[in-house]
Short mmCIF file of C-alpha atoms in Angstrom, two decimals:
data_model
loop_
_atom_site.label_atom_id
_atom_site.label_comp_id
_atom_site.label_asym_id
_atom_site.label_seq_id
_atom_site.Cartn_x
_atom_site.Cartn_y
_atom_site.Cartn_z
CA MET A 8 -22.90 99.02 0.97
CA ASN A 9 -19.24 98.20 0.57
CA SER A 10 -18.05 94.62 -0.08
CA LEU A 11 -17.90 93.86 3.67
CA GLY A 12 -21.50 94.94 4.21
CA PHE A 13 -21.03 98.38 5.76
CA ASP A 14 -22.79 101.54 4.62
CA ARG A 15 -19.61 103.59 4.30
CA ALA A 16 -16.56 103.90 2.13
CA PRO A 17 -13.91 101.18 2.44
CA ALA A 18 -11.41 103.77 3.69
CA ASP A 19 -13.75 104.42 6.63
CA THR A 20 -14.01 100.69 7.48
CA ARG A 21 -11.32 99.14 9.65
CA VAL A 22 -10.83 95.39 9.29
CA VAL A 23 -8.44 93.20 11.21
CA VAL A 24 -7.09 90.33 9.10
CA ALA A 25 -5.94 87.23 10.98
CA MET A 26 -2.67 86.52 9.14
CA SER A 27 -1.18 83.05 9.68
CA GLY A 28 1.64 83.53 7.19
CA GLY A 29 0.01 81.28 4.61
CA VAL A 30 -1.20 82.12 1.13
CA ASP A 31 -4.91 82.28 2.00
CA SER A 32 -4.84 84.91 4.75
CA SER A 33 -2.18 86.85 2.82
CA VAL A 34 -4.49 87.09 -0.20
CA VAL A 35 -7.35 88.23 2.03
CA ALA A 36 -5.20 91.07 3.34
CA ALA A 37 -4.09 91.98 -0.18
CA LEU A 38 -7.63 91.98 -1.60
CA LEU A 39 -8.98 94.21 1.15
CA ALA A 40 -6.00 96.57 0.97
CA ARG A 41 -6.50 96.89 -2.80
CA GLU A 42 -10.15 97.80 -2.23
CA GLY A 43 -9.02 100.63 0.03
CA TYR A 44 -10.02 99.28 3.44
CA ASP A 45 -8.21 100.33 6.62
CA VAL A 46 -6.51 96.94 7.03
CA VAL A 47 -4.63 95.86 10.16
CA GLY A 48 -2.80 92.53 10.10
CA VAL A 49 -2.56 90.48 13.29
CA THR A 50 -0.57 87.27 13.71
CA LEU A 51 -0.71 85.05 16.76
CA GLN A 52 2.38 83.37 18.14
CA LEU A 53 0.84 80.20 19.49
CA TYR A 54 3.80 78.03 20.44
CA ASP A 55 7.58 78.19 20.77
CA HIS A 56 8.97 80.50 18.13
CA GLY A 57 12.45 78.99 18.03
CA ALA A 58 11.33 75.36 17.83
CA ALA A 59 9.21 76.05 14.77
CA VAL A 60 11.66 78.09 12.71
CA GLY A 61 12.11 76.52 9.29
CA ARG A 62 9.17 74.14 9.58
CA VAL A 63 7.24 73.95 6.32
CA GLY A 64 3.47 74.00 6.61
CA ALA A 65 3.32 75.12 10.23
CA CYS A 66 1.04 77.85 11.47
CA CYS A 67 1.50 80.83 13.74
CA ALA A 68 5.13 80.27 14.68
CA GLY A 69 8.67 80.65 13.36
CA SER A 70 9.02 81.34 9.65
CA ASP A 71 5.26 81.81 9.27
CA ILE A 72 5.36 84.89 11.49
CA HIS A 73 8.18 86.21 9.32
CA ASP A 74 6.13 85.53 6.17
CA ALA A 75 3.10 87.36 7.57
CA ARG A 76 5.25 90.32 8.53
CA SER A 77 6.82 90.41 5.06
CA VAL A 78 3.41 90.34 3.34
CA ALA A 79 2.15 93.17 5.54
CA ALA A 80 5.24 95.23 4.72
CA ARG A 81 4.72 94.71 0.99
CA LEU A 82 1.06 95.75 1.29
CA GLY A 83 1.93 98.75 3.44
CA ILE A 84 -0.39 97.81 6.28
CA PRO A 85 0.33 97.79 10.02
CA HIS A 86 1.10 94.37 11.47
CA TYR A 87 1.12 93.10 15.04
CA VAL A 88 2.34 89.83 16.52
CA LEU A 89 0.56 88.81 19.71
CA ASP A 90 1.94 86.22 22.14
CA TYR A 91 -0.87 83.75 22.88
CA GLU A 92 1.36 80.82 23.82
CA SER A 93 0.02 80.26 27.34
CA ARG A 94 -3.60 80.55 26.23
CA PHE A 95 -3.00 78.16 23.32
CA ARG A 96 -1.24 75.69 25.60
CA GLN A 97 -4.12 75.68 28.06
CA SER A 98 -7.06 75.73 25.67
CA VAL A 99 -5.75 73.63 22.79
CA ILE A 100 -2.58 71.62 23.49
CA ASP A 101 -3.47 70.46 27.01
CA GLU A 102 -7.03 69.67 25.92
CA PHE A 103 -5.63 67.70 22.97
CA ALA A 104 -3.54 65.53 25.30
CA ASP A 105 -6.35 65.11 27.83
CA SER A 106 -8.78 64.08 25.11
CA TYR A 107 -6.50 61.23 24.04
CA MET A 108 -6.13 60.20 27.67
CA ARG A 109 -9.95 59.97 27.84
CA GLY A 110 -9.90 57.55 24.91
CA GLU A 111 -11.17 60.17 22.43
CA THR A 112 -10.00 61.36 19.01
CA PRO A 113 -9.66 65.16 19.32
CA ILE A 114 -9.83 67.93 16.71
CA PRO A 115 -7.53 70.69 18.01
CA CYS A 116 -8.19 72.98 15.03
CA VAL A 117 -11.81 73.35 16.13
CA ARG A 118 -10.77 74.17 19.70
CA CYS A 119 -8.29 76.72 18.38
CA ASN A 120 -10.98 78.46 16.33
CA GLN A 121 -13.46 78.19 19.20
CA THR A 122 -11.20 79.66 21.86
CA VAL A 123 -8.07 81.47 20.72
CA LYS A 124 -8.97 82.75 17.25
CA PHE A 125 -12.69 83.48 17.40
CA ALA A 126 -12.79 84.49 21.05
CA ASP A 127 -9.49 86.04 22.16
CA LEU A 128 -8.34 87.39 18.80
CA LEU A 129 -11.82 88.64 17.98
CA ALA A 130 -11.85 90.57 21.26
CA THR A 131 -8.48 92.07 20.35
CA ALA A 132 -9.88 93.13 16.97
CA ARG A 133 -12.67 94.98 18.75
CA ASP A 134 -10.12 96.64 21.04
CA LEU A 135 -8.30 97.87 17.92
CA GLY A 136 -11.50 99.57 16.81
CA ALA A 137 -12.12 97.21 13.90
CA ASP A 138 -15.56 97.01 12.33
CA CYS A 139 -15.00 93.34 11.52
CA MET A 140 -12.37 90.60 11.37
CA ALA A 141 -11.52 88.69 8.19
CA THR A 142 -9.86 85.29 7.90
CA GLY A 143 -8.66 83.02 5.11
CA HIS A 144 -11.07 80.19 5.92
CA TYR A 145 -12.91 78.56 3.03
CA VAL A 146 -16.48 79.07 4.21
CA GLN A 147 -19.25 81.45 3.21
CA ARG A 148 -21.09 84.00 5.32
CA ILE A 149 -24.44 84.62 3.63
CA ILE A 150 -27.08 87.07 4.83
CA GLY A 151 -30.37 85.22 5.27
CA ALA A 152 -33.84 86.27 6.37
CA ARG A 153 -32.73 86.39 10.02
CA GLY A 154 -29.17 87.59 9.63
CA PRO A 155 -25.79 86.06 8.81
CA GLU A 156 -25.69 82.33 8.06
CA LEU A 157 -22.69 80.01 7.84
CA HIS A 158 -22.45 78.05 4.59
CA ALA A 159 -19.97 75.63 3.08
CA ALA A 160 -17.45 76.98 0.58
CA ILE A 161 -18.21 76.62 -3.11
CA ASP A 162 -15.13 74.43 -3.51
CA PRO A 163 -15.91 71.16 -1.67
CA ALA A 164 -12.24 70.16 -1.79
CA ARG A 165 -11.33 73.22 0.31
CA ASP A 166 -14.45 73.60 2.46
CA GLN A 167 -13.62 74.18 6.15
CA SER A 168 -17.15 74.52 7.52
CA TYR A 169 -16.80 71.34 9.61
CA PHE A 170 -14.05 73.02 11.64
CA LEU A 171 -16.13 76.16 12.26
CA PHE A 172 -19.34 74.61 13.60
CA ALA A 173 -18.73 76.22 17.02
CA THR A 174 -18.84 79.76 15.60
CA THR A 175 -21.54 81.62 17.54
CA PRO A 176 -24.12 83.99 16.01
CA ASP A 177 -22.38 86.96 17.63
CA GLN A 178 -19.01 85.90 16.20
CA LEU A 179 -20.55 85.25 12.78
CA ASP A 180 -21.98 88.76 12.80
CA TYR A 181 -18.45 90.16 13.20
CA LEU A 182 -16.49 87.77 10.95
CA ARG A 183 -15.91 87.91 7.20
CA PHE A 184 -14.61 85.12 4.91
CA PRO A 185 -13.61 86.63 1.54
CA LEU A 186 -12.34 83.32 0.07
CA GLY A 187 -15.50 81.25 0.56
CA GLY A 188 -16.63 81.83 -3.02
CA MET A 189 -13.23 81.08 -4.58
CA GLU A 190 -11.23 78.00 -5.54
CA LYS A 191 -7.64 77.50 -4.43
CA PRO A 192 -5.97 77.87 -7.87
CA ALA A 193 -7.61 81.30 -8.22
CA VAL A 194 -6.31 82.30 -4.79
CA ARG A 195 -2.75 81.29 -5.68
CA ALA A 196 -3.07 83.19 -8.95
CA LEU A 197 -4.05 86.31 -7.01
CA ALA A 198 -1.09 85.85 -4.68
CA ALA A 199 1.20 85.80 -7.71
CA GLU A 200 -0.56 88.82 -9.18
CA PHE A 201 0.00 90.73 -5.95
CA GLY A 202 3.65 89.68 -5.98
CA LEU A 203 3.43 87.89 -2.63
CA ALA A 204 6.38 85.66 -1.77
CA VAL A 205 4.00 83.08 -0.27
CA ALA A 206 2.21 82.46 -3.60
CA ALA A 207 3.71 78.98 -3.97
CA LYS A 208 3.98 78.19 -0.26
CA PRO A 209 2.68 74.65 0.56
CA ASP A 210 -0.54 74.30 2.47
CA SER A 211 -0.40 73.18 6.09
CA GLN A 212 -0.91 69.42 6.28
CA ASP A 213 -0.37 68.48 9.92
CA ILE A 214 -1.67 69.80 13.22
CA CYS A 215 0.48 72.88 13.72
CA PHE A 216 2.05 71.82 17.03
CA VAL A 217 2.55 68.16 16.04
CA PRO A 218 5.78 67.75 13.99
CA GLN A 219 5.46 65.25 11.12
CA GLY A 220 2.07 64.15 12.44
CA ARG A 221 3.63 62.30 15.40
CA TYR A 222 0.86 63.12 17.86
CA VAL A 223 1.84 60.27 20.20
CA ASP A 224 5.16 61.98 20.90
CA VAL A 225 3.35 65.16 21.92
CA VAL A 226 0.91 63.35 24.19
CA LYS A 227 3.68 61.28 25.83
CA LYS A 228 5.66 64.44 26.57
CA LEU A 229 2.69 66.14 28.19
CA ARG A 230 1.18 63.06 29.87
CA PRO A 231 3.97 60.57 30.76
CA ASP A 232 1.47 57.85 31.69
CA ALA A 233 0.02 57.84 28.17
CA GLU A 234 1.70 54.52 27.43
CA THR A 235 0.36 52.58 30.39
CA PRO A 236 -0.21 49.08 28.96
CA GLY A 237 -3.51 47.24 29.19
CA GLU A 238 -5.63 44.49 27.70
CA ILE A 239 -6.97 44.17 24.19
CA VAL A 240 -10.41 42.66 24.70
CA HIS A 241 -12.84 41.25 22.16
CA LEU A 242 -16.49 42.29 22.44
CA ASP A 243 -17.29 38.72 23.47
CA GLY A 244 -15.01 39.08 26.52
CA ARG A 245 -11.92 37.27 25.28
CA VAL A 246 -8.60 38.83 26.17
CA LEU A 247 -6.61 38.80 22.93
CA GLY A 248 -3.41 40.53 23.91
CA VAL A 249 -1.72 43.48 25.55
CA HIS A 250 -1.53 46.97 24.07
CA LYS A 251 1.19 49.59 24.59
CA GLY A 252 -1.05 52.46 25.72
CA ILE A 253 -4.51 53.70 24.70
CA VAL A 254 -2.98 56.79 23.09
CA HIS A 255 -1.98 54.57 20.15
CA TYR A 256 -5.56 53.56 19.32
CA THR A 257 -8.64 55.27 17.88
CA VAL A 258 -12.10 54.00 16.98
CA GLY A 259 -12.15 52.41 13.53
CA GLN A 260 -8.45 51.51 13.57
CA ARG A 261 -7.49 48.15 12.07
CA LYS A 262 -3.72 48.28 11.64
CA GLY A 263 -1.30 48.18 14.53
CA LEU A 264 -3.33 45.95 16.85
CA GLU A 265 -0.55 43.34 16.88
CA ILE A 266 -2.86 40.41 17.48
CA GLY A 267 -2.58 37.52 15.07
CA GLY A 268 -3.94 34.06 14.48
CA LEU A 269 -7.57 35.20 14.14
CA ALA A 270 -9.92 34.20 11.35
CA GLU A 271 -11.60 37.61 10.97
CA PRO A 272 -10.19 41.14 10.71
CA LEU A 273 -10.76 43.13 13.89
CA TYR A 274 -11.20 46.85 14.45
CA VAL A 275 -11.05 49.12 17.48
CA VAL A 276 -14.69 49.68 18.42
CA ALA A 277 -14.14 51.48 21.73
CA VAL A 278 -11.40 52.70 24.05
CA ASP A 279 -12.05 52.20 27.77
CA ALA A 280 -9.73 54.80 29.30
CA ALA A 281 -10.76 54.06 32.90
CA GLN A 282 -9.72 50.42 32.59
CA HIS A 283 -6.89 51.03 30.09
CA ARG A 284 -8.59 48.61 27.73
CA VAL A 285 -8.92 48.60 23.95
CA ILE A 286 -12.13 46.92 22.81
CA VAL A 287 -12.07 45.25 19.40
CA GLY A 288 -14.62 43.51 17.22
CA PRO A 289 -15.75 42.87 13.63
CA ARG A 290 -16.45 45.75 11.25
CA LEU A 291 -20.19 45.38 11.83
CA ALA A 292 -19.63 46.44 15.44
CA LEU A 293 -18.48 49.87 14.21
CA ALA A 294 -21.96 50.64 12.90
CA CYS A 295 -23.67 53.26 15.08
CA ALA A 296 -27.39 53.90 15.37
CA SER A 297 -27.02 57.20 17.24
CA ALA A 298 -24.52 59.46 18.95
CA ALA A 299 -24.79 61.69 22.01
CA VAL A 300 -23.45 65.22 21.52
CA ARG A 301 -22.35 67.86 24.02
CA GLU A 302 -21.57 71.58 23.86
CA VAL A 303 -24.07 71.97 21.03
CA ASN A 304 -23.83 75.22 19.09
CA TRP A 305 -26.99 75.87 17.09
CA LEU A 306 -27.11 78.38 14.22
CA GLY A 307 -30.42 77.49 12.59
CA ASP A 308 -34.01 78.24 13.58
CA ALA A 309 -34.99 77.00 17.03
CA PRO A 310 -35.18 73.20 16.81
CA SER A 311 -38.46 71.42 17.53
CA SER A 312 -38.63 69.04 20.48
CA GLU A 313 -39.50 66.36 17.90
CA GLY A 314 -36.14 66.85 16.28
CA VAL A 315 -34.77 68.37 13.09
CA PRO A 316 -33.95 66.46 9.89
CA VAL A 317 -30.33 67.21 9.01
CA GLN A 318 -27.39 66.05 6.98
CA VAL A 319 -24.61 65.20 9.43
CA ARG A 320 -20.86 64.80 9.09
CA VAL A 321 -19.14 62.89 11.89
CA ARG A 322 -15.60 63.36 10.55
CA SER A 323 -14.06 66.10 8.44
CA THR A 324 -13.33 63.59 5.67
CA THR A 325 -16.80 62.01 5.45
CA ARG A 326 -19.76 63.12 3.39
CA PRO A 327 -22.95 64.32 5.09
CA THR A 328 -25.52 61.59 5.67
CA PRO A 329 -29.24 61.84 6.58
CA ALA A 330 -30.06 61.94 10.27
CA ARG A 331 -32.29 63.61 12.85
CA PHE A 332 -30.94 65.92 15.53
CA MET A 333 -32.81 65.59 18.81
CA PRO A 334 -32.37 68.60 21.13
CA GLY A 335 -33.18 68.73 24.83
CA PRO A 336 -31.34 67.92 28.05
CA ASN A 337 -29.63 64.93 26.38
CA PRO A 338 -29.02 66.06 22.81
CA HIS A 339 -28.21 63.35 20.31
CA VAL A 340 -28.29 62.54 16.63
CA VAL A 341 -30.07 59.50 15.19
CA PHE A 342 -28.66 58.23 11.90
CA GLU A 343 -31.09 57.25 9.14
CA THR A 344 -28.82 54.33 8.29
CA PRO A 345 -26.01 53.01 10.50
CA GLU A 346 -22.90 55.21 10.44
CA TYR A 347 -19.47 53.59 10.73
CA GLY A 348 -16.48 54.62 12.80
CA VAL A 349 -18.13 57.33 14.90
CA SER A 350 -15.58 58.35 17.53
CA PRO A 351 -16.00 60.31 20.77
CA GLY A 352 -13.97 63.50 20.60
CA GLN A 353 -14.84 64.16 16.96
CA ALA A 354 -17.64 66.53 15.97
CA ALA A 355 -21.10 65.94 14.57
CA VAL A 356 -21.84 68.88 12.28
CA PHE A 357 -25.37 69.45 10.99
CA TYR A 358 -26.22 70.81 7.54
CA ALA A 359 -29.29 71.75 5.53
CA GLY A 360 -27.99 71.76 2.00
CA GLY A 361 -24.90 73.94 2.13
CA ARG A 362 -25.91 75.77 5.31
CA VAL A 363 -24.34 74.86 8.64
CA LEU A 364 -27.13 74.49 11.21
CA GLY A 365 -24.73 73.81 14.06
CA GLY A 366 -22.94 70.93 15.68
CA GLY A 367 -21.56 69.43 18.85
CA TRP A 368 -18.83 67.19 20.21
CA ILE A 369 -19.53 63.45 20.06
CA ALA A 370 -19.70 62.21 23.65
CA GLY A 371 -20.75 58.59 23.10
CA THR A 372 -22.40 56.21 20.67
CA THR A 373 -25.01 53.46 20.51
CA ARG A 374 -23.97 50.55 18.32
CA ALA A 375 -26.50 49.59 15.69
CA LEU A 376 -25.82 45.90 16.38
CA HIS A 377 -26.60 46.36 20.08
CA ALA A 378 -29.72 48.43 19.29
CA ALA A 379 -31.02 45.76 16.93
CA GLN A 380 -30.41 43.02 19.48
CA THR A 381 -32.18 45.02 22.20
CA ALA A 382 -35.18 45.64 19.93
CA ALA A 383 -35.35 41.96 19.13
#
């Protein structure tokens, strides 16, 4: 077996490397080329090339395409740039704006992986006759008793498994993640060793199509009614003020409410898009007993109707907490202890140790305070 799991020489194994122009995917291409694989680099142009030229930390546009092309030239591998702008606009950018208009907090990077990168690009890799596709994601693909499993990276500071919960078993069978067992300093050291110009290139910090993190500007441009004003309403029914558009508010937010003269700090506990209302309350009201999930992708053994004990992450920045995933026609997750700041539009990702069992999009929540009152 070669390092990618095929019973043939590396030279007889074609691998498409998804090259974003960053240091991670560049090192993947360099490592595989050094091992003698038949490497083909592919870069996606996902949004306006001209508008992104010179942006630092972008992805798949402008100078990043140039960087990917330069790396491929240095490695002596073929490189293709594919125009996926319209697909990206429809599947990721429009969905991002619509999600905010529904009062949700979206994660466009997951949608991008789910649709453009691991569906469309993967199909292109097959068309190019590749045996597999490799990416620079920090996750691990480990062969278990029943085939490939998705695991968190060994470096928790770089782990991207939360963003890949929607990877299907068929996709996981075809994908490879050479960096999952490495730490970032070692990757940068390899980039320098290979003489890659991107060795010191900064990591991407913002959503690629949102300049300087100003997501409101993007949503307003796409959905002009995003700033329709409405009421700020306390859970007890009091109208406390007027907001400047639900796009400015997310569950768990405390700052920017612009309501004063109150004895207690208030947080956004829900966004009622239909009524253009922002619902606020004390921090205790953010505690959730359970969350409904939709579009569940399951990678573990078939779940029992009685549920599966899991560790769940409800945001990319939170640690996994104990819970039980309940499958069925109305799948949901029940938290062992109340979880705070659970927002529709984010993902609930299920783990067993370091293994990703699956996940789904959070569709709604049950407040722990309400559940306790109902039980009483």
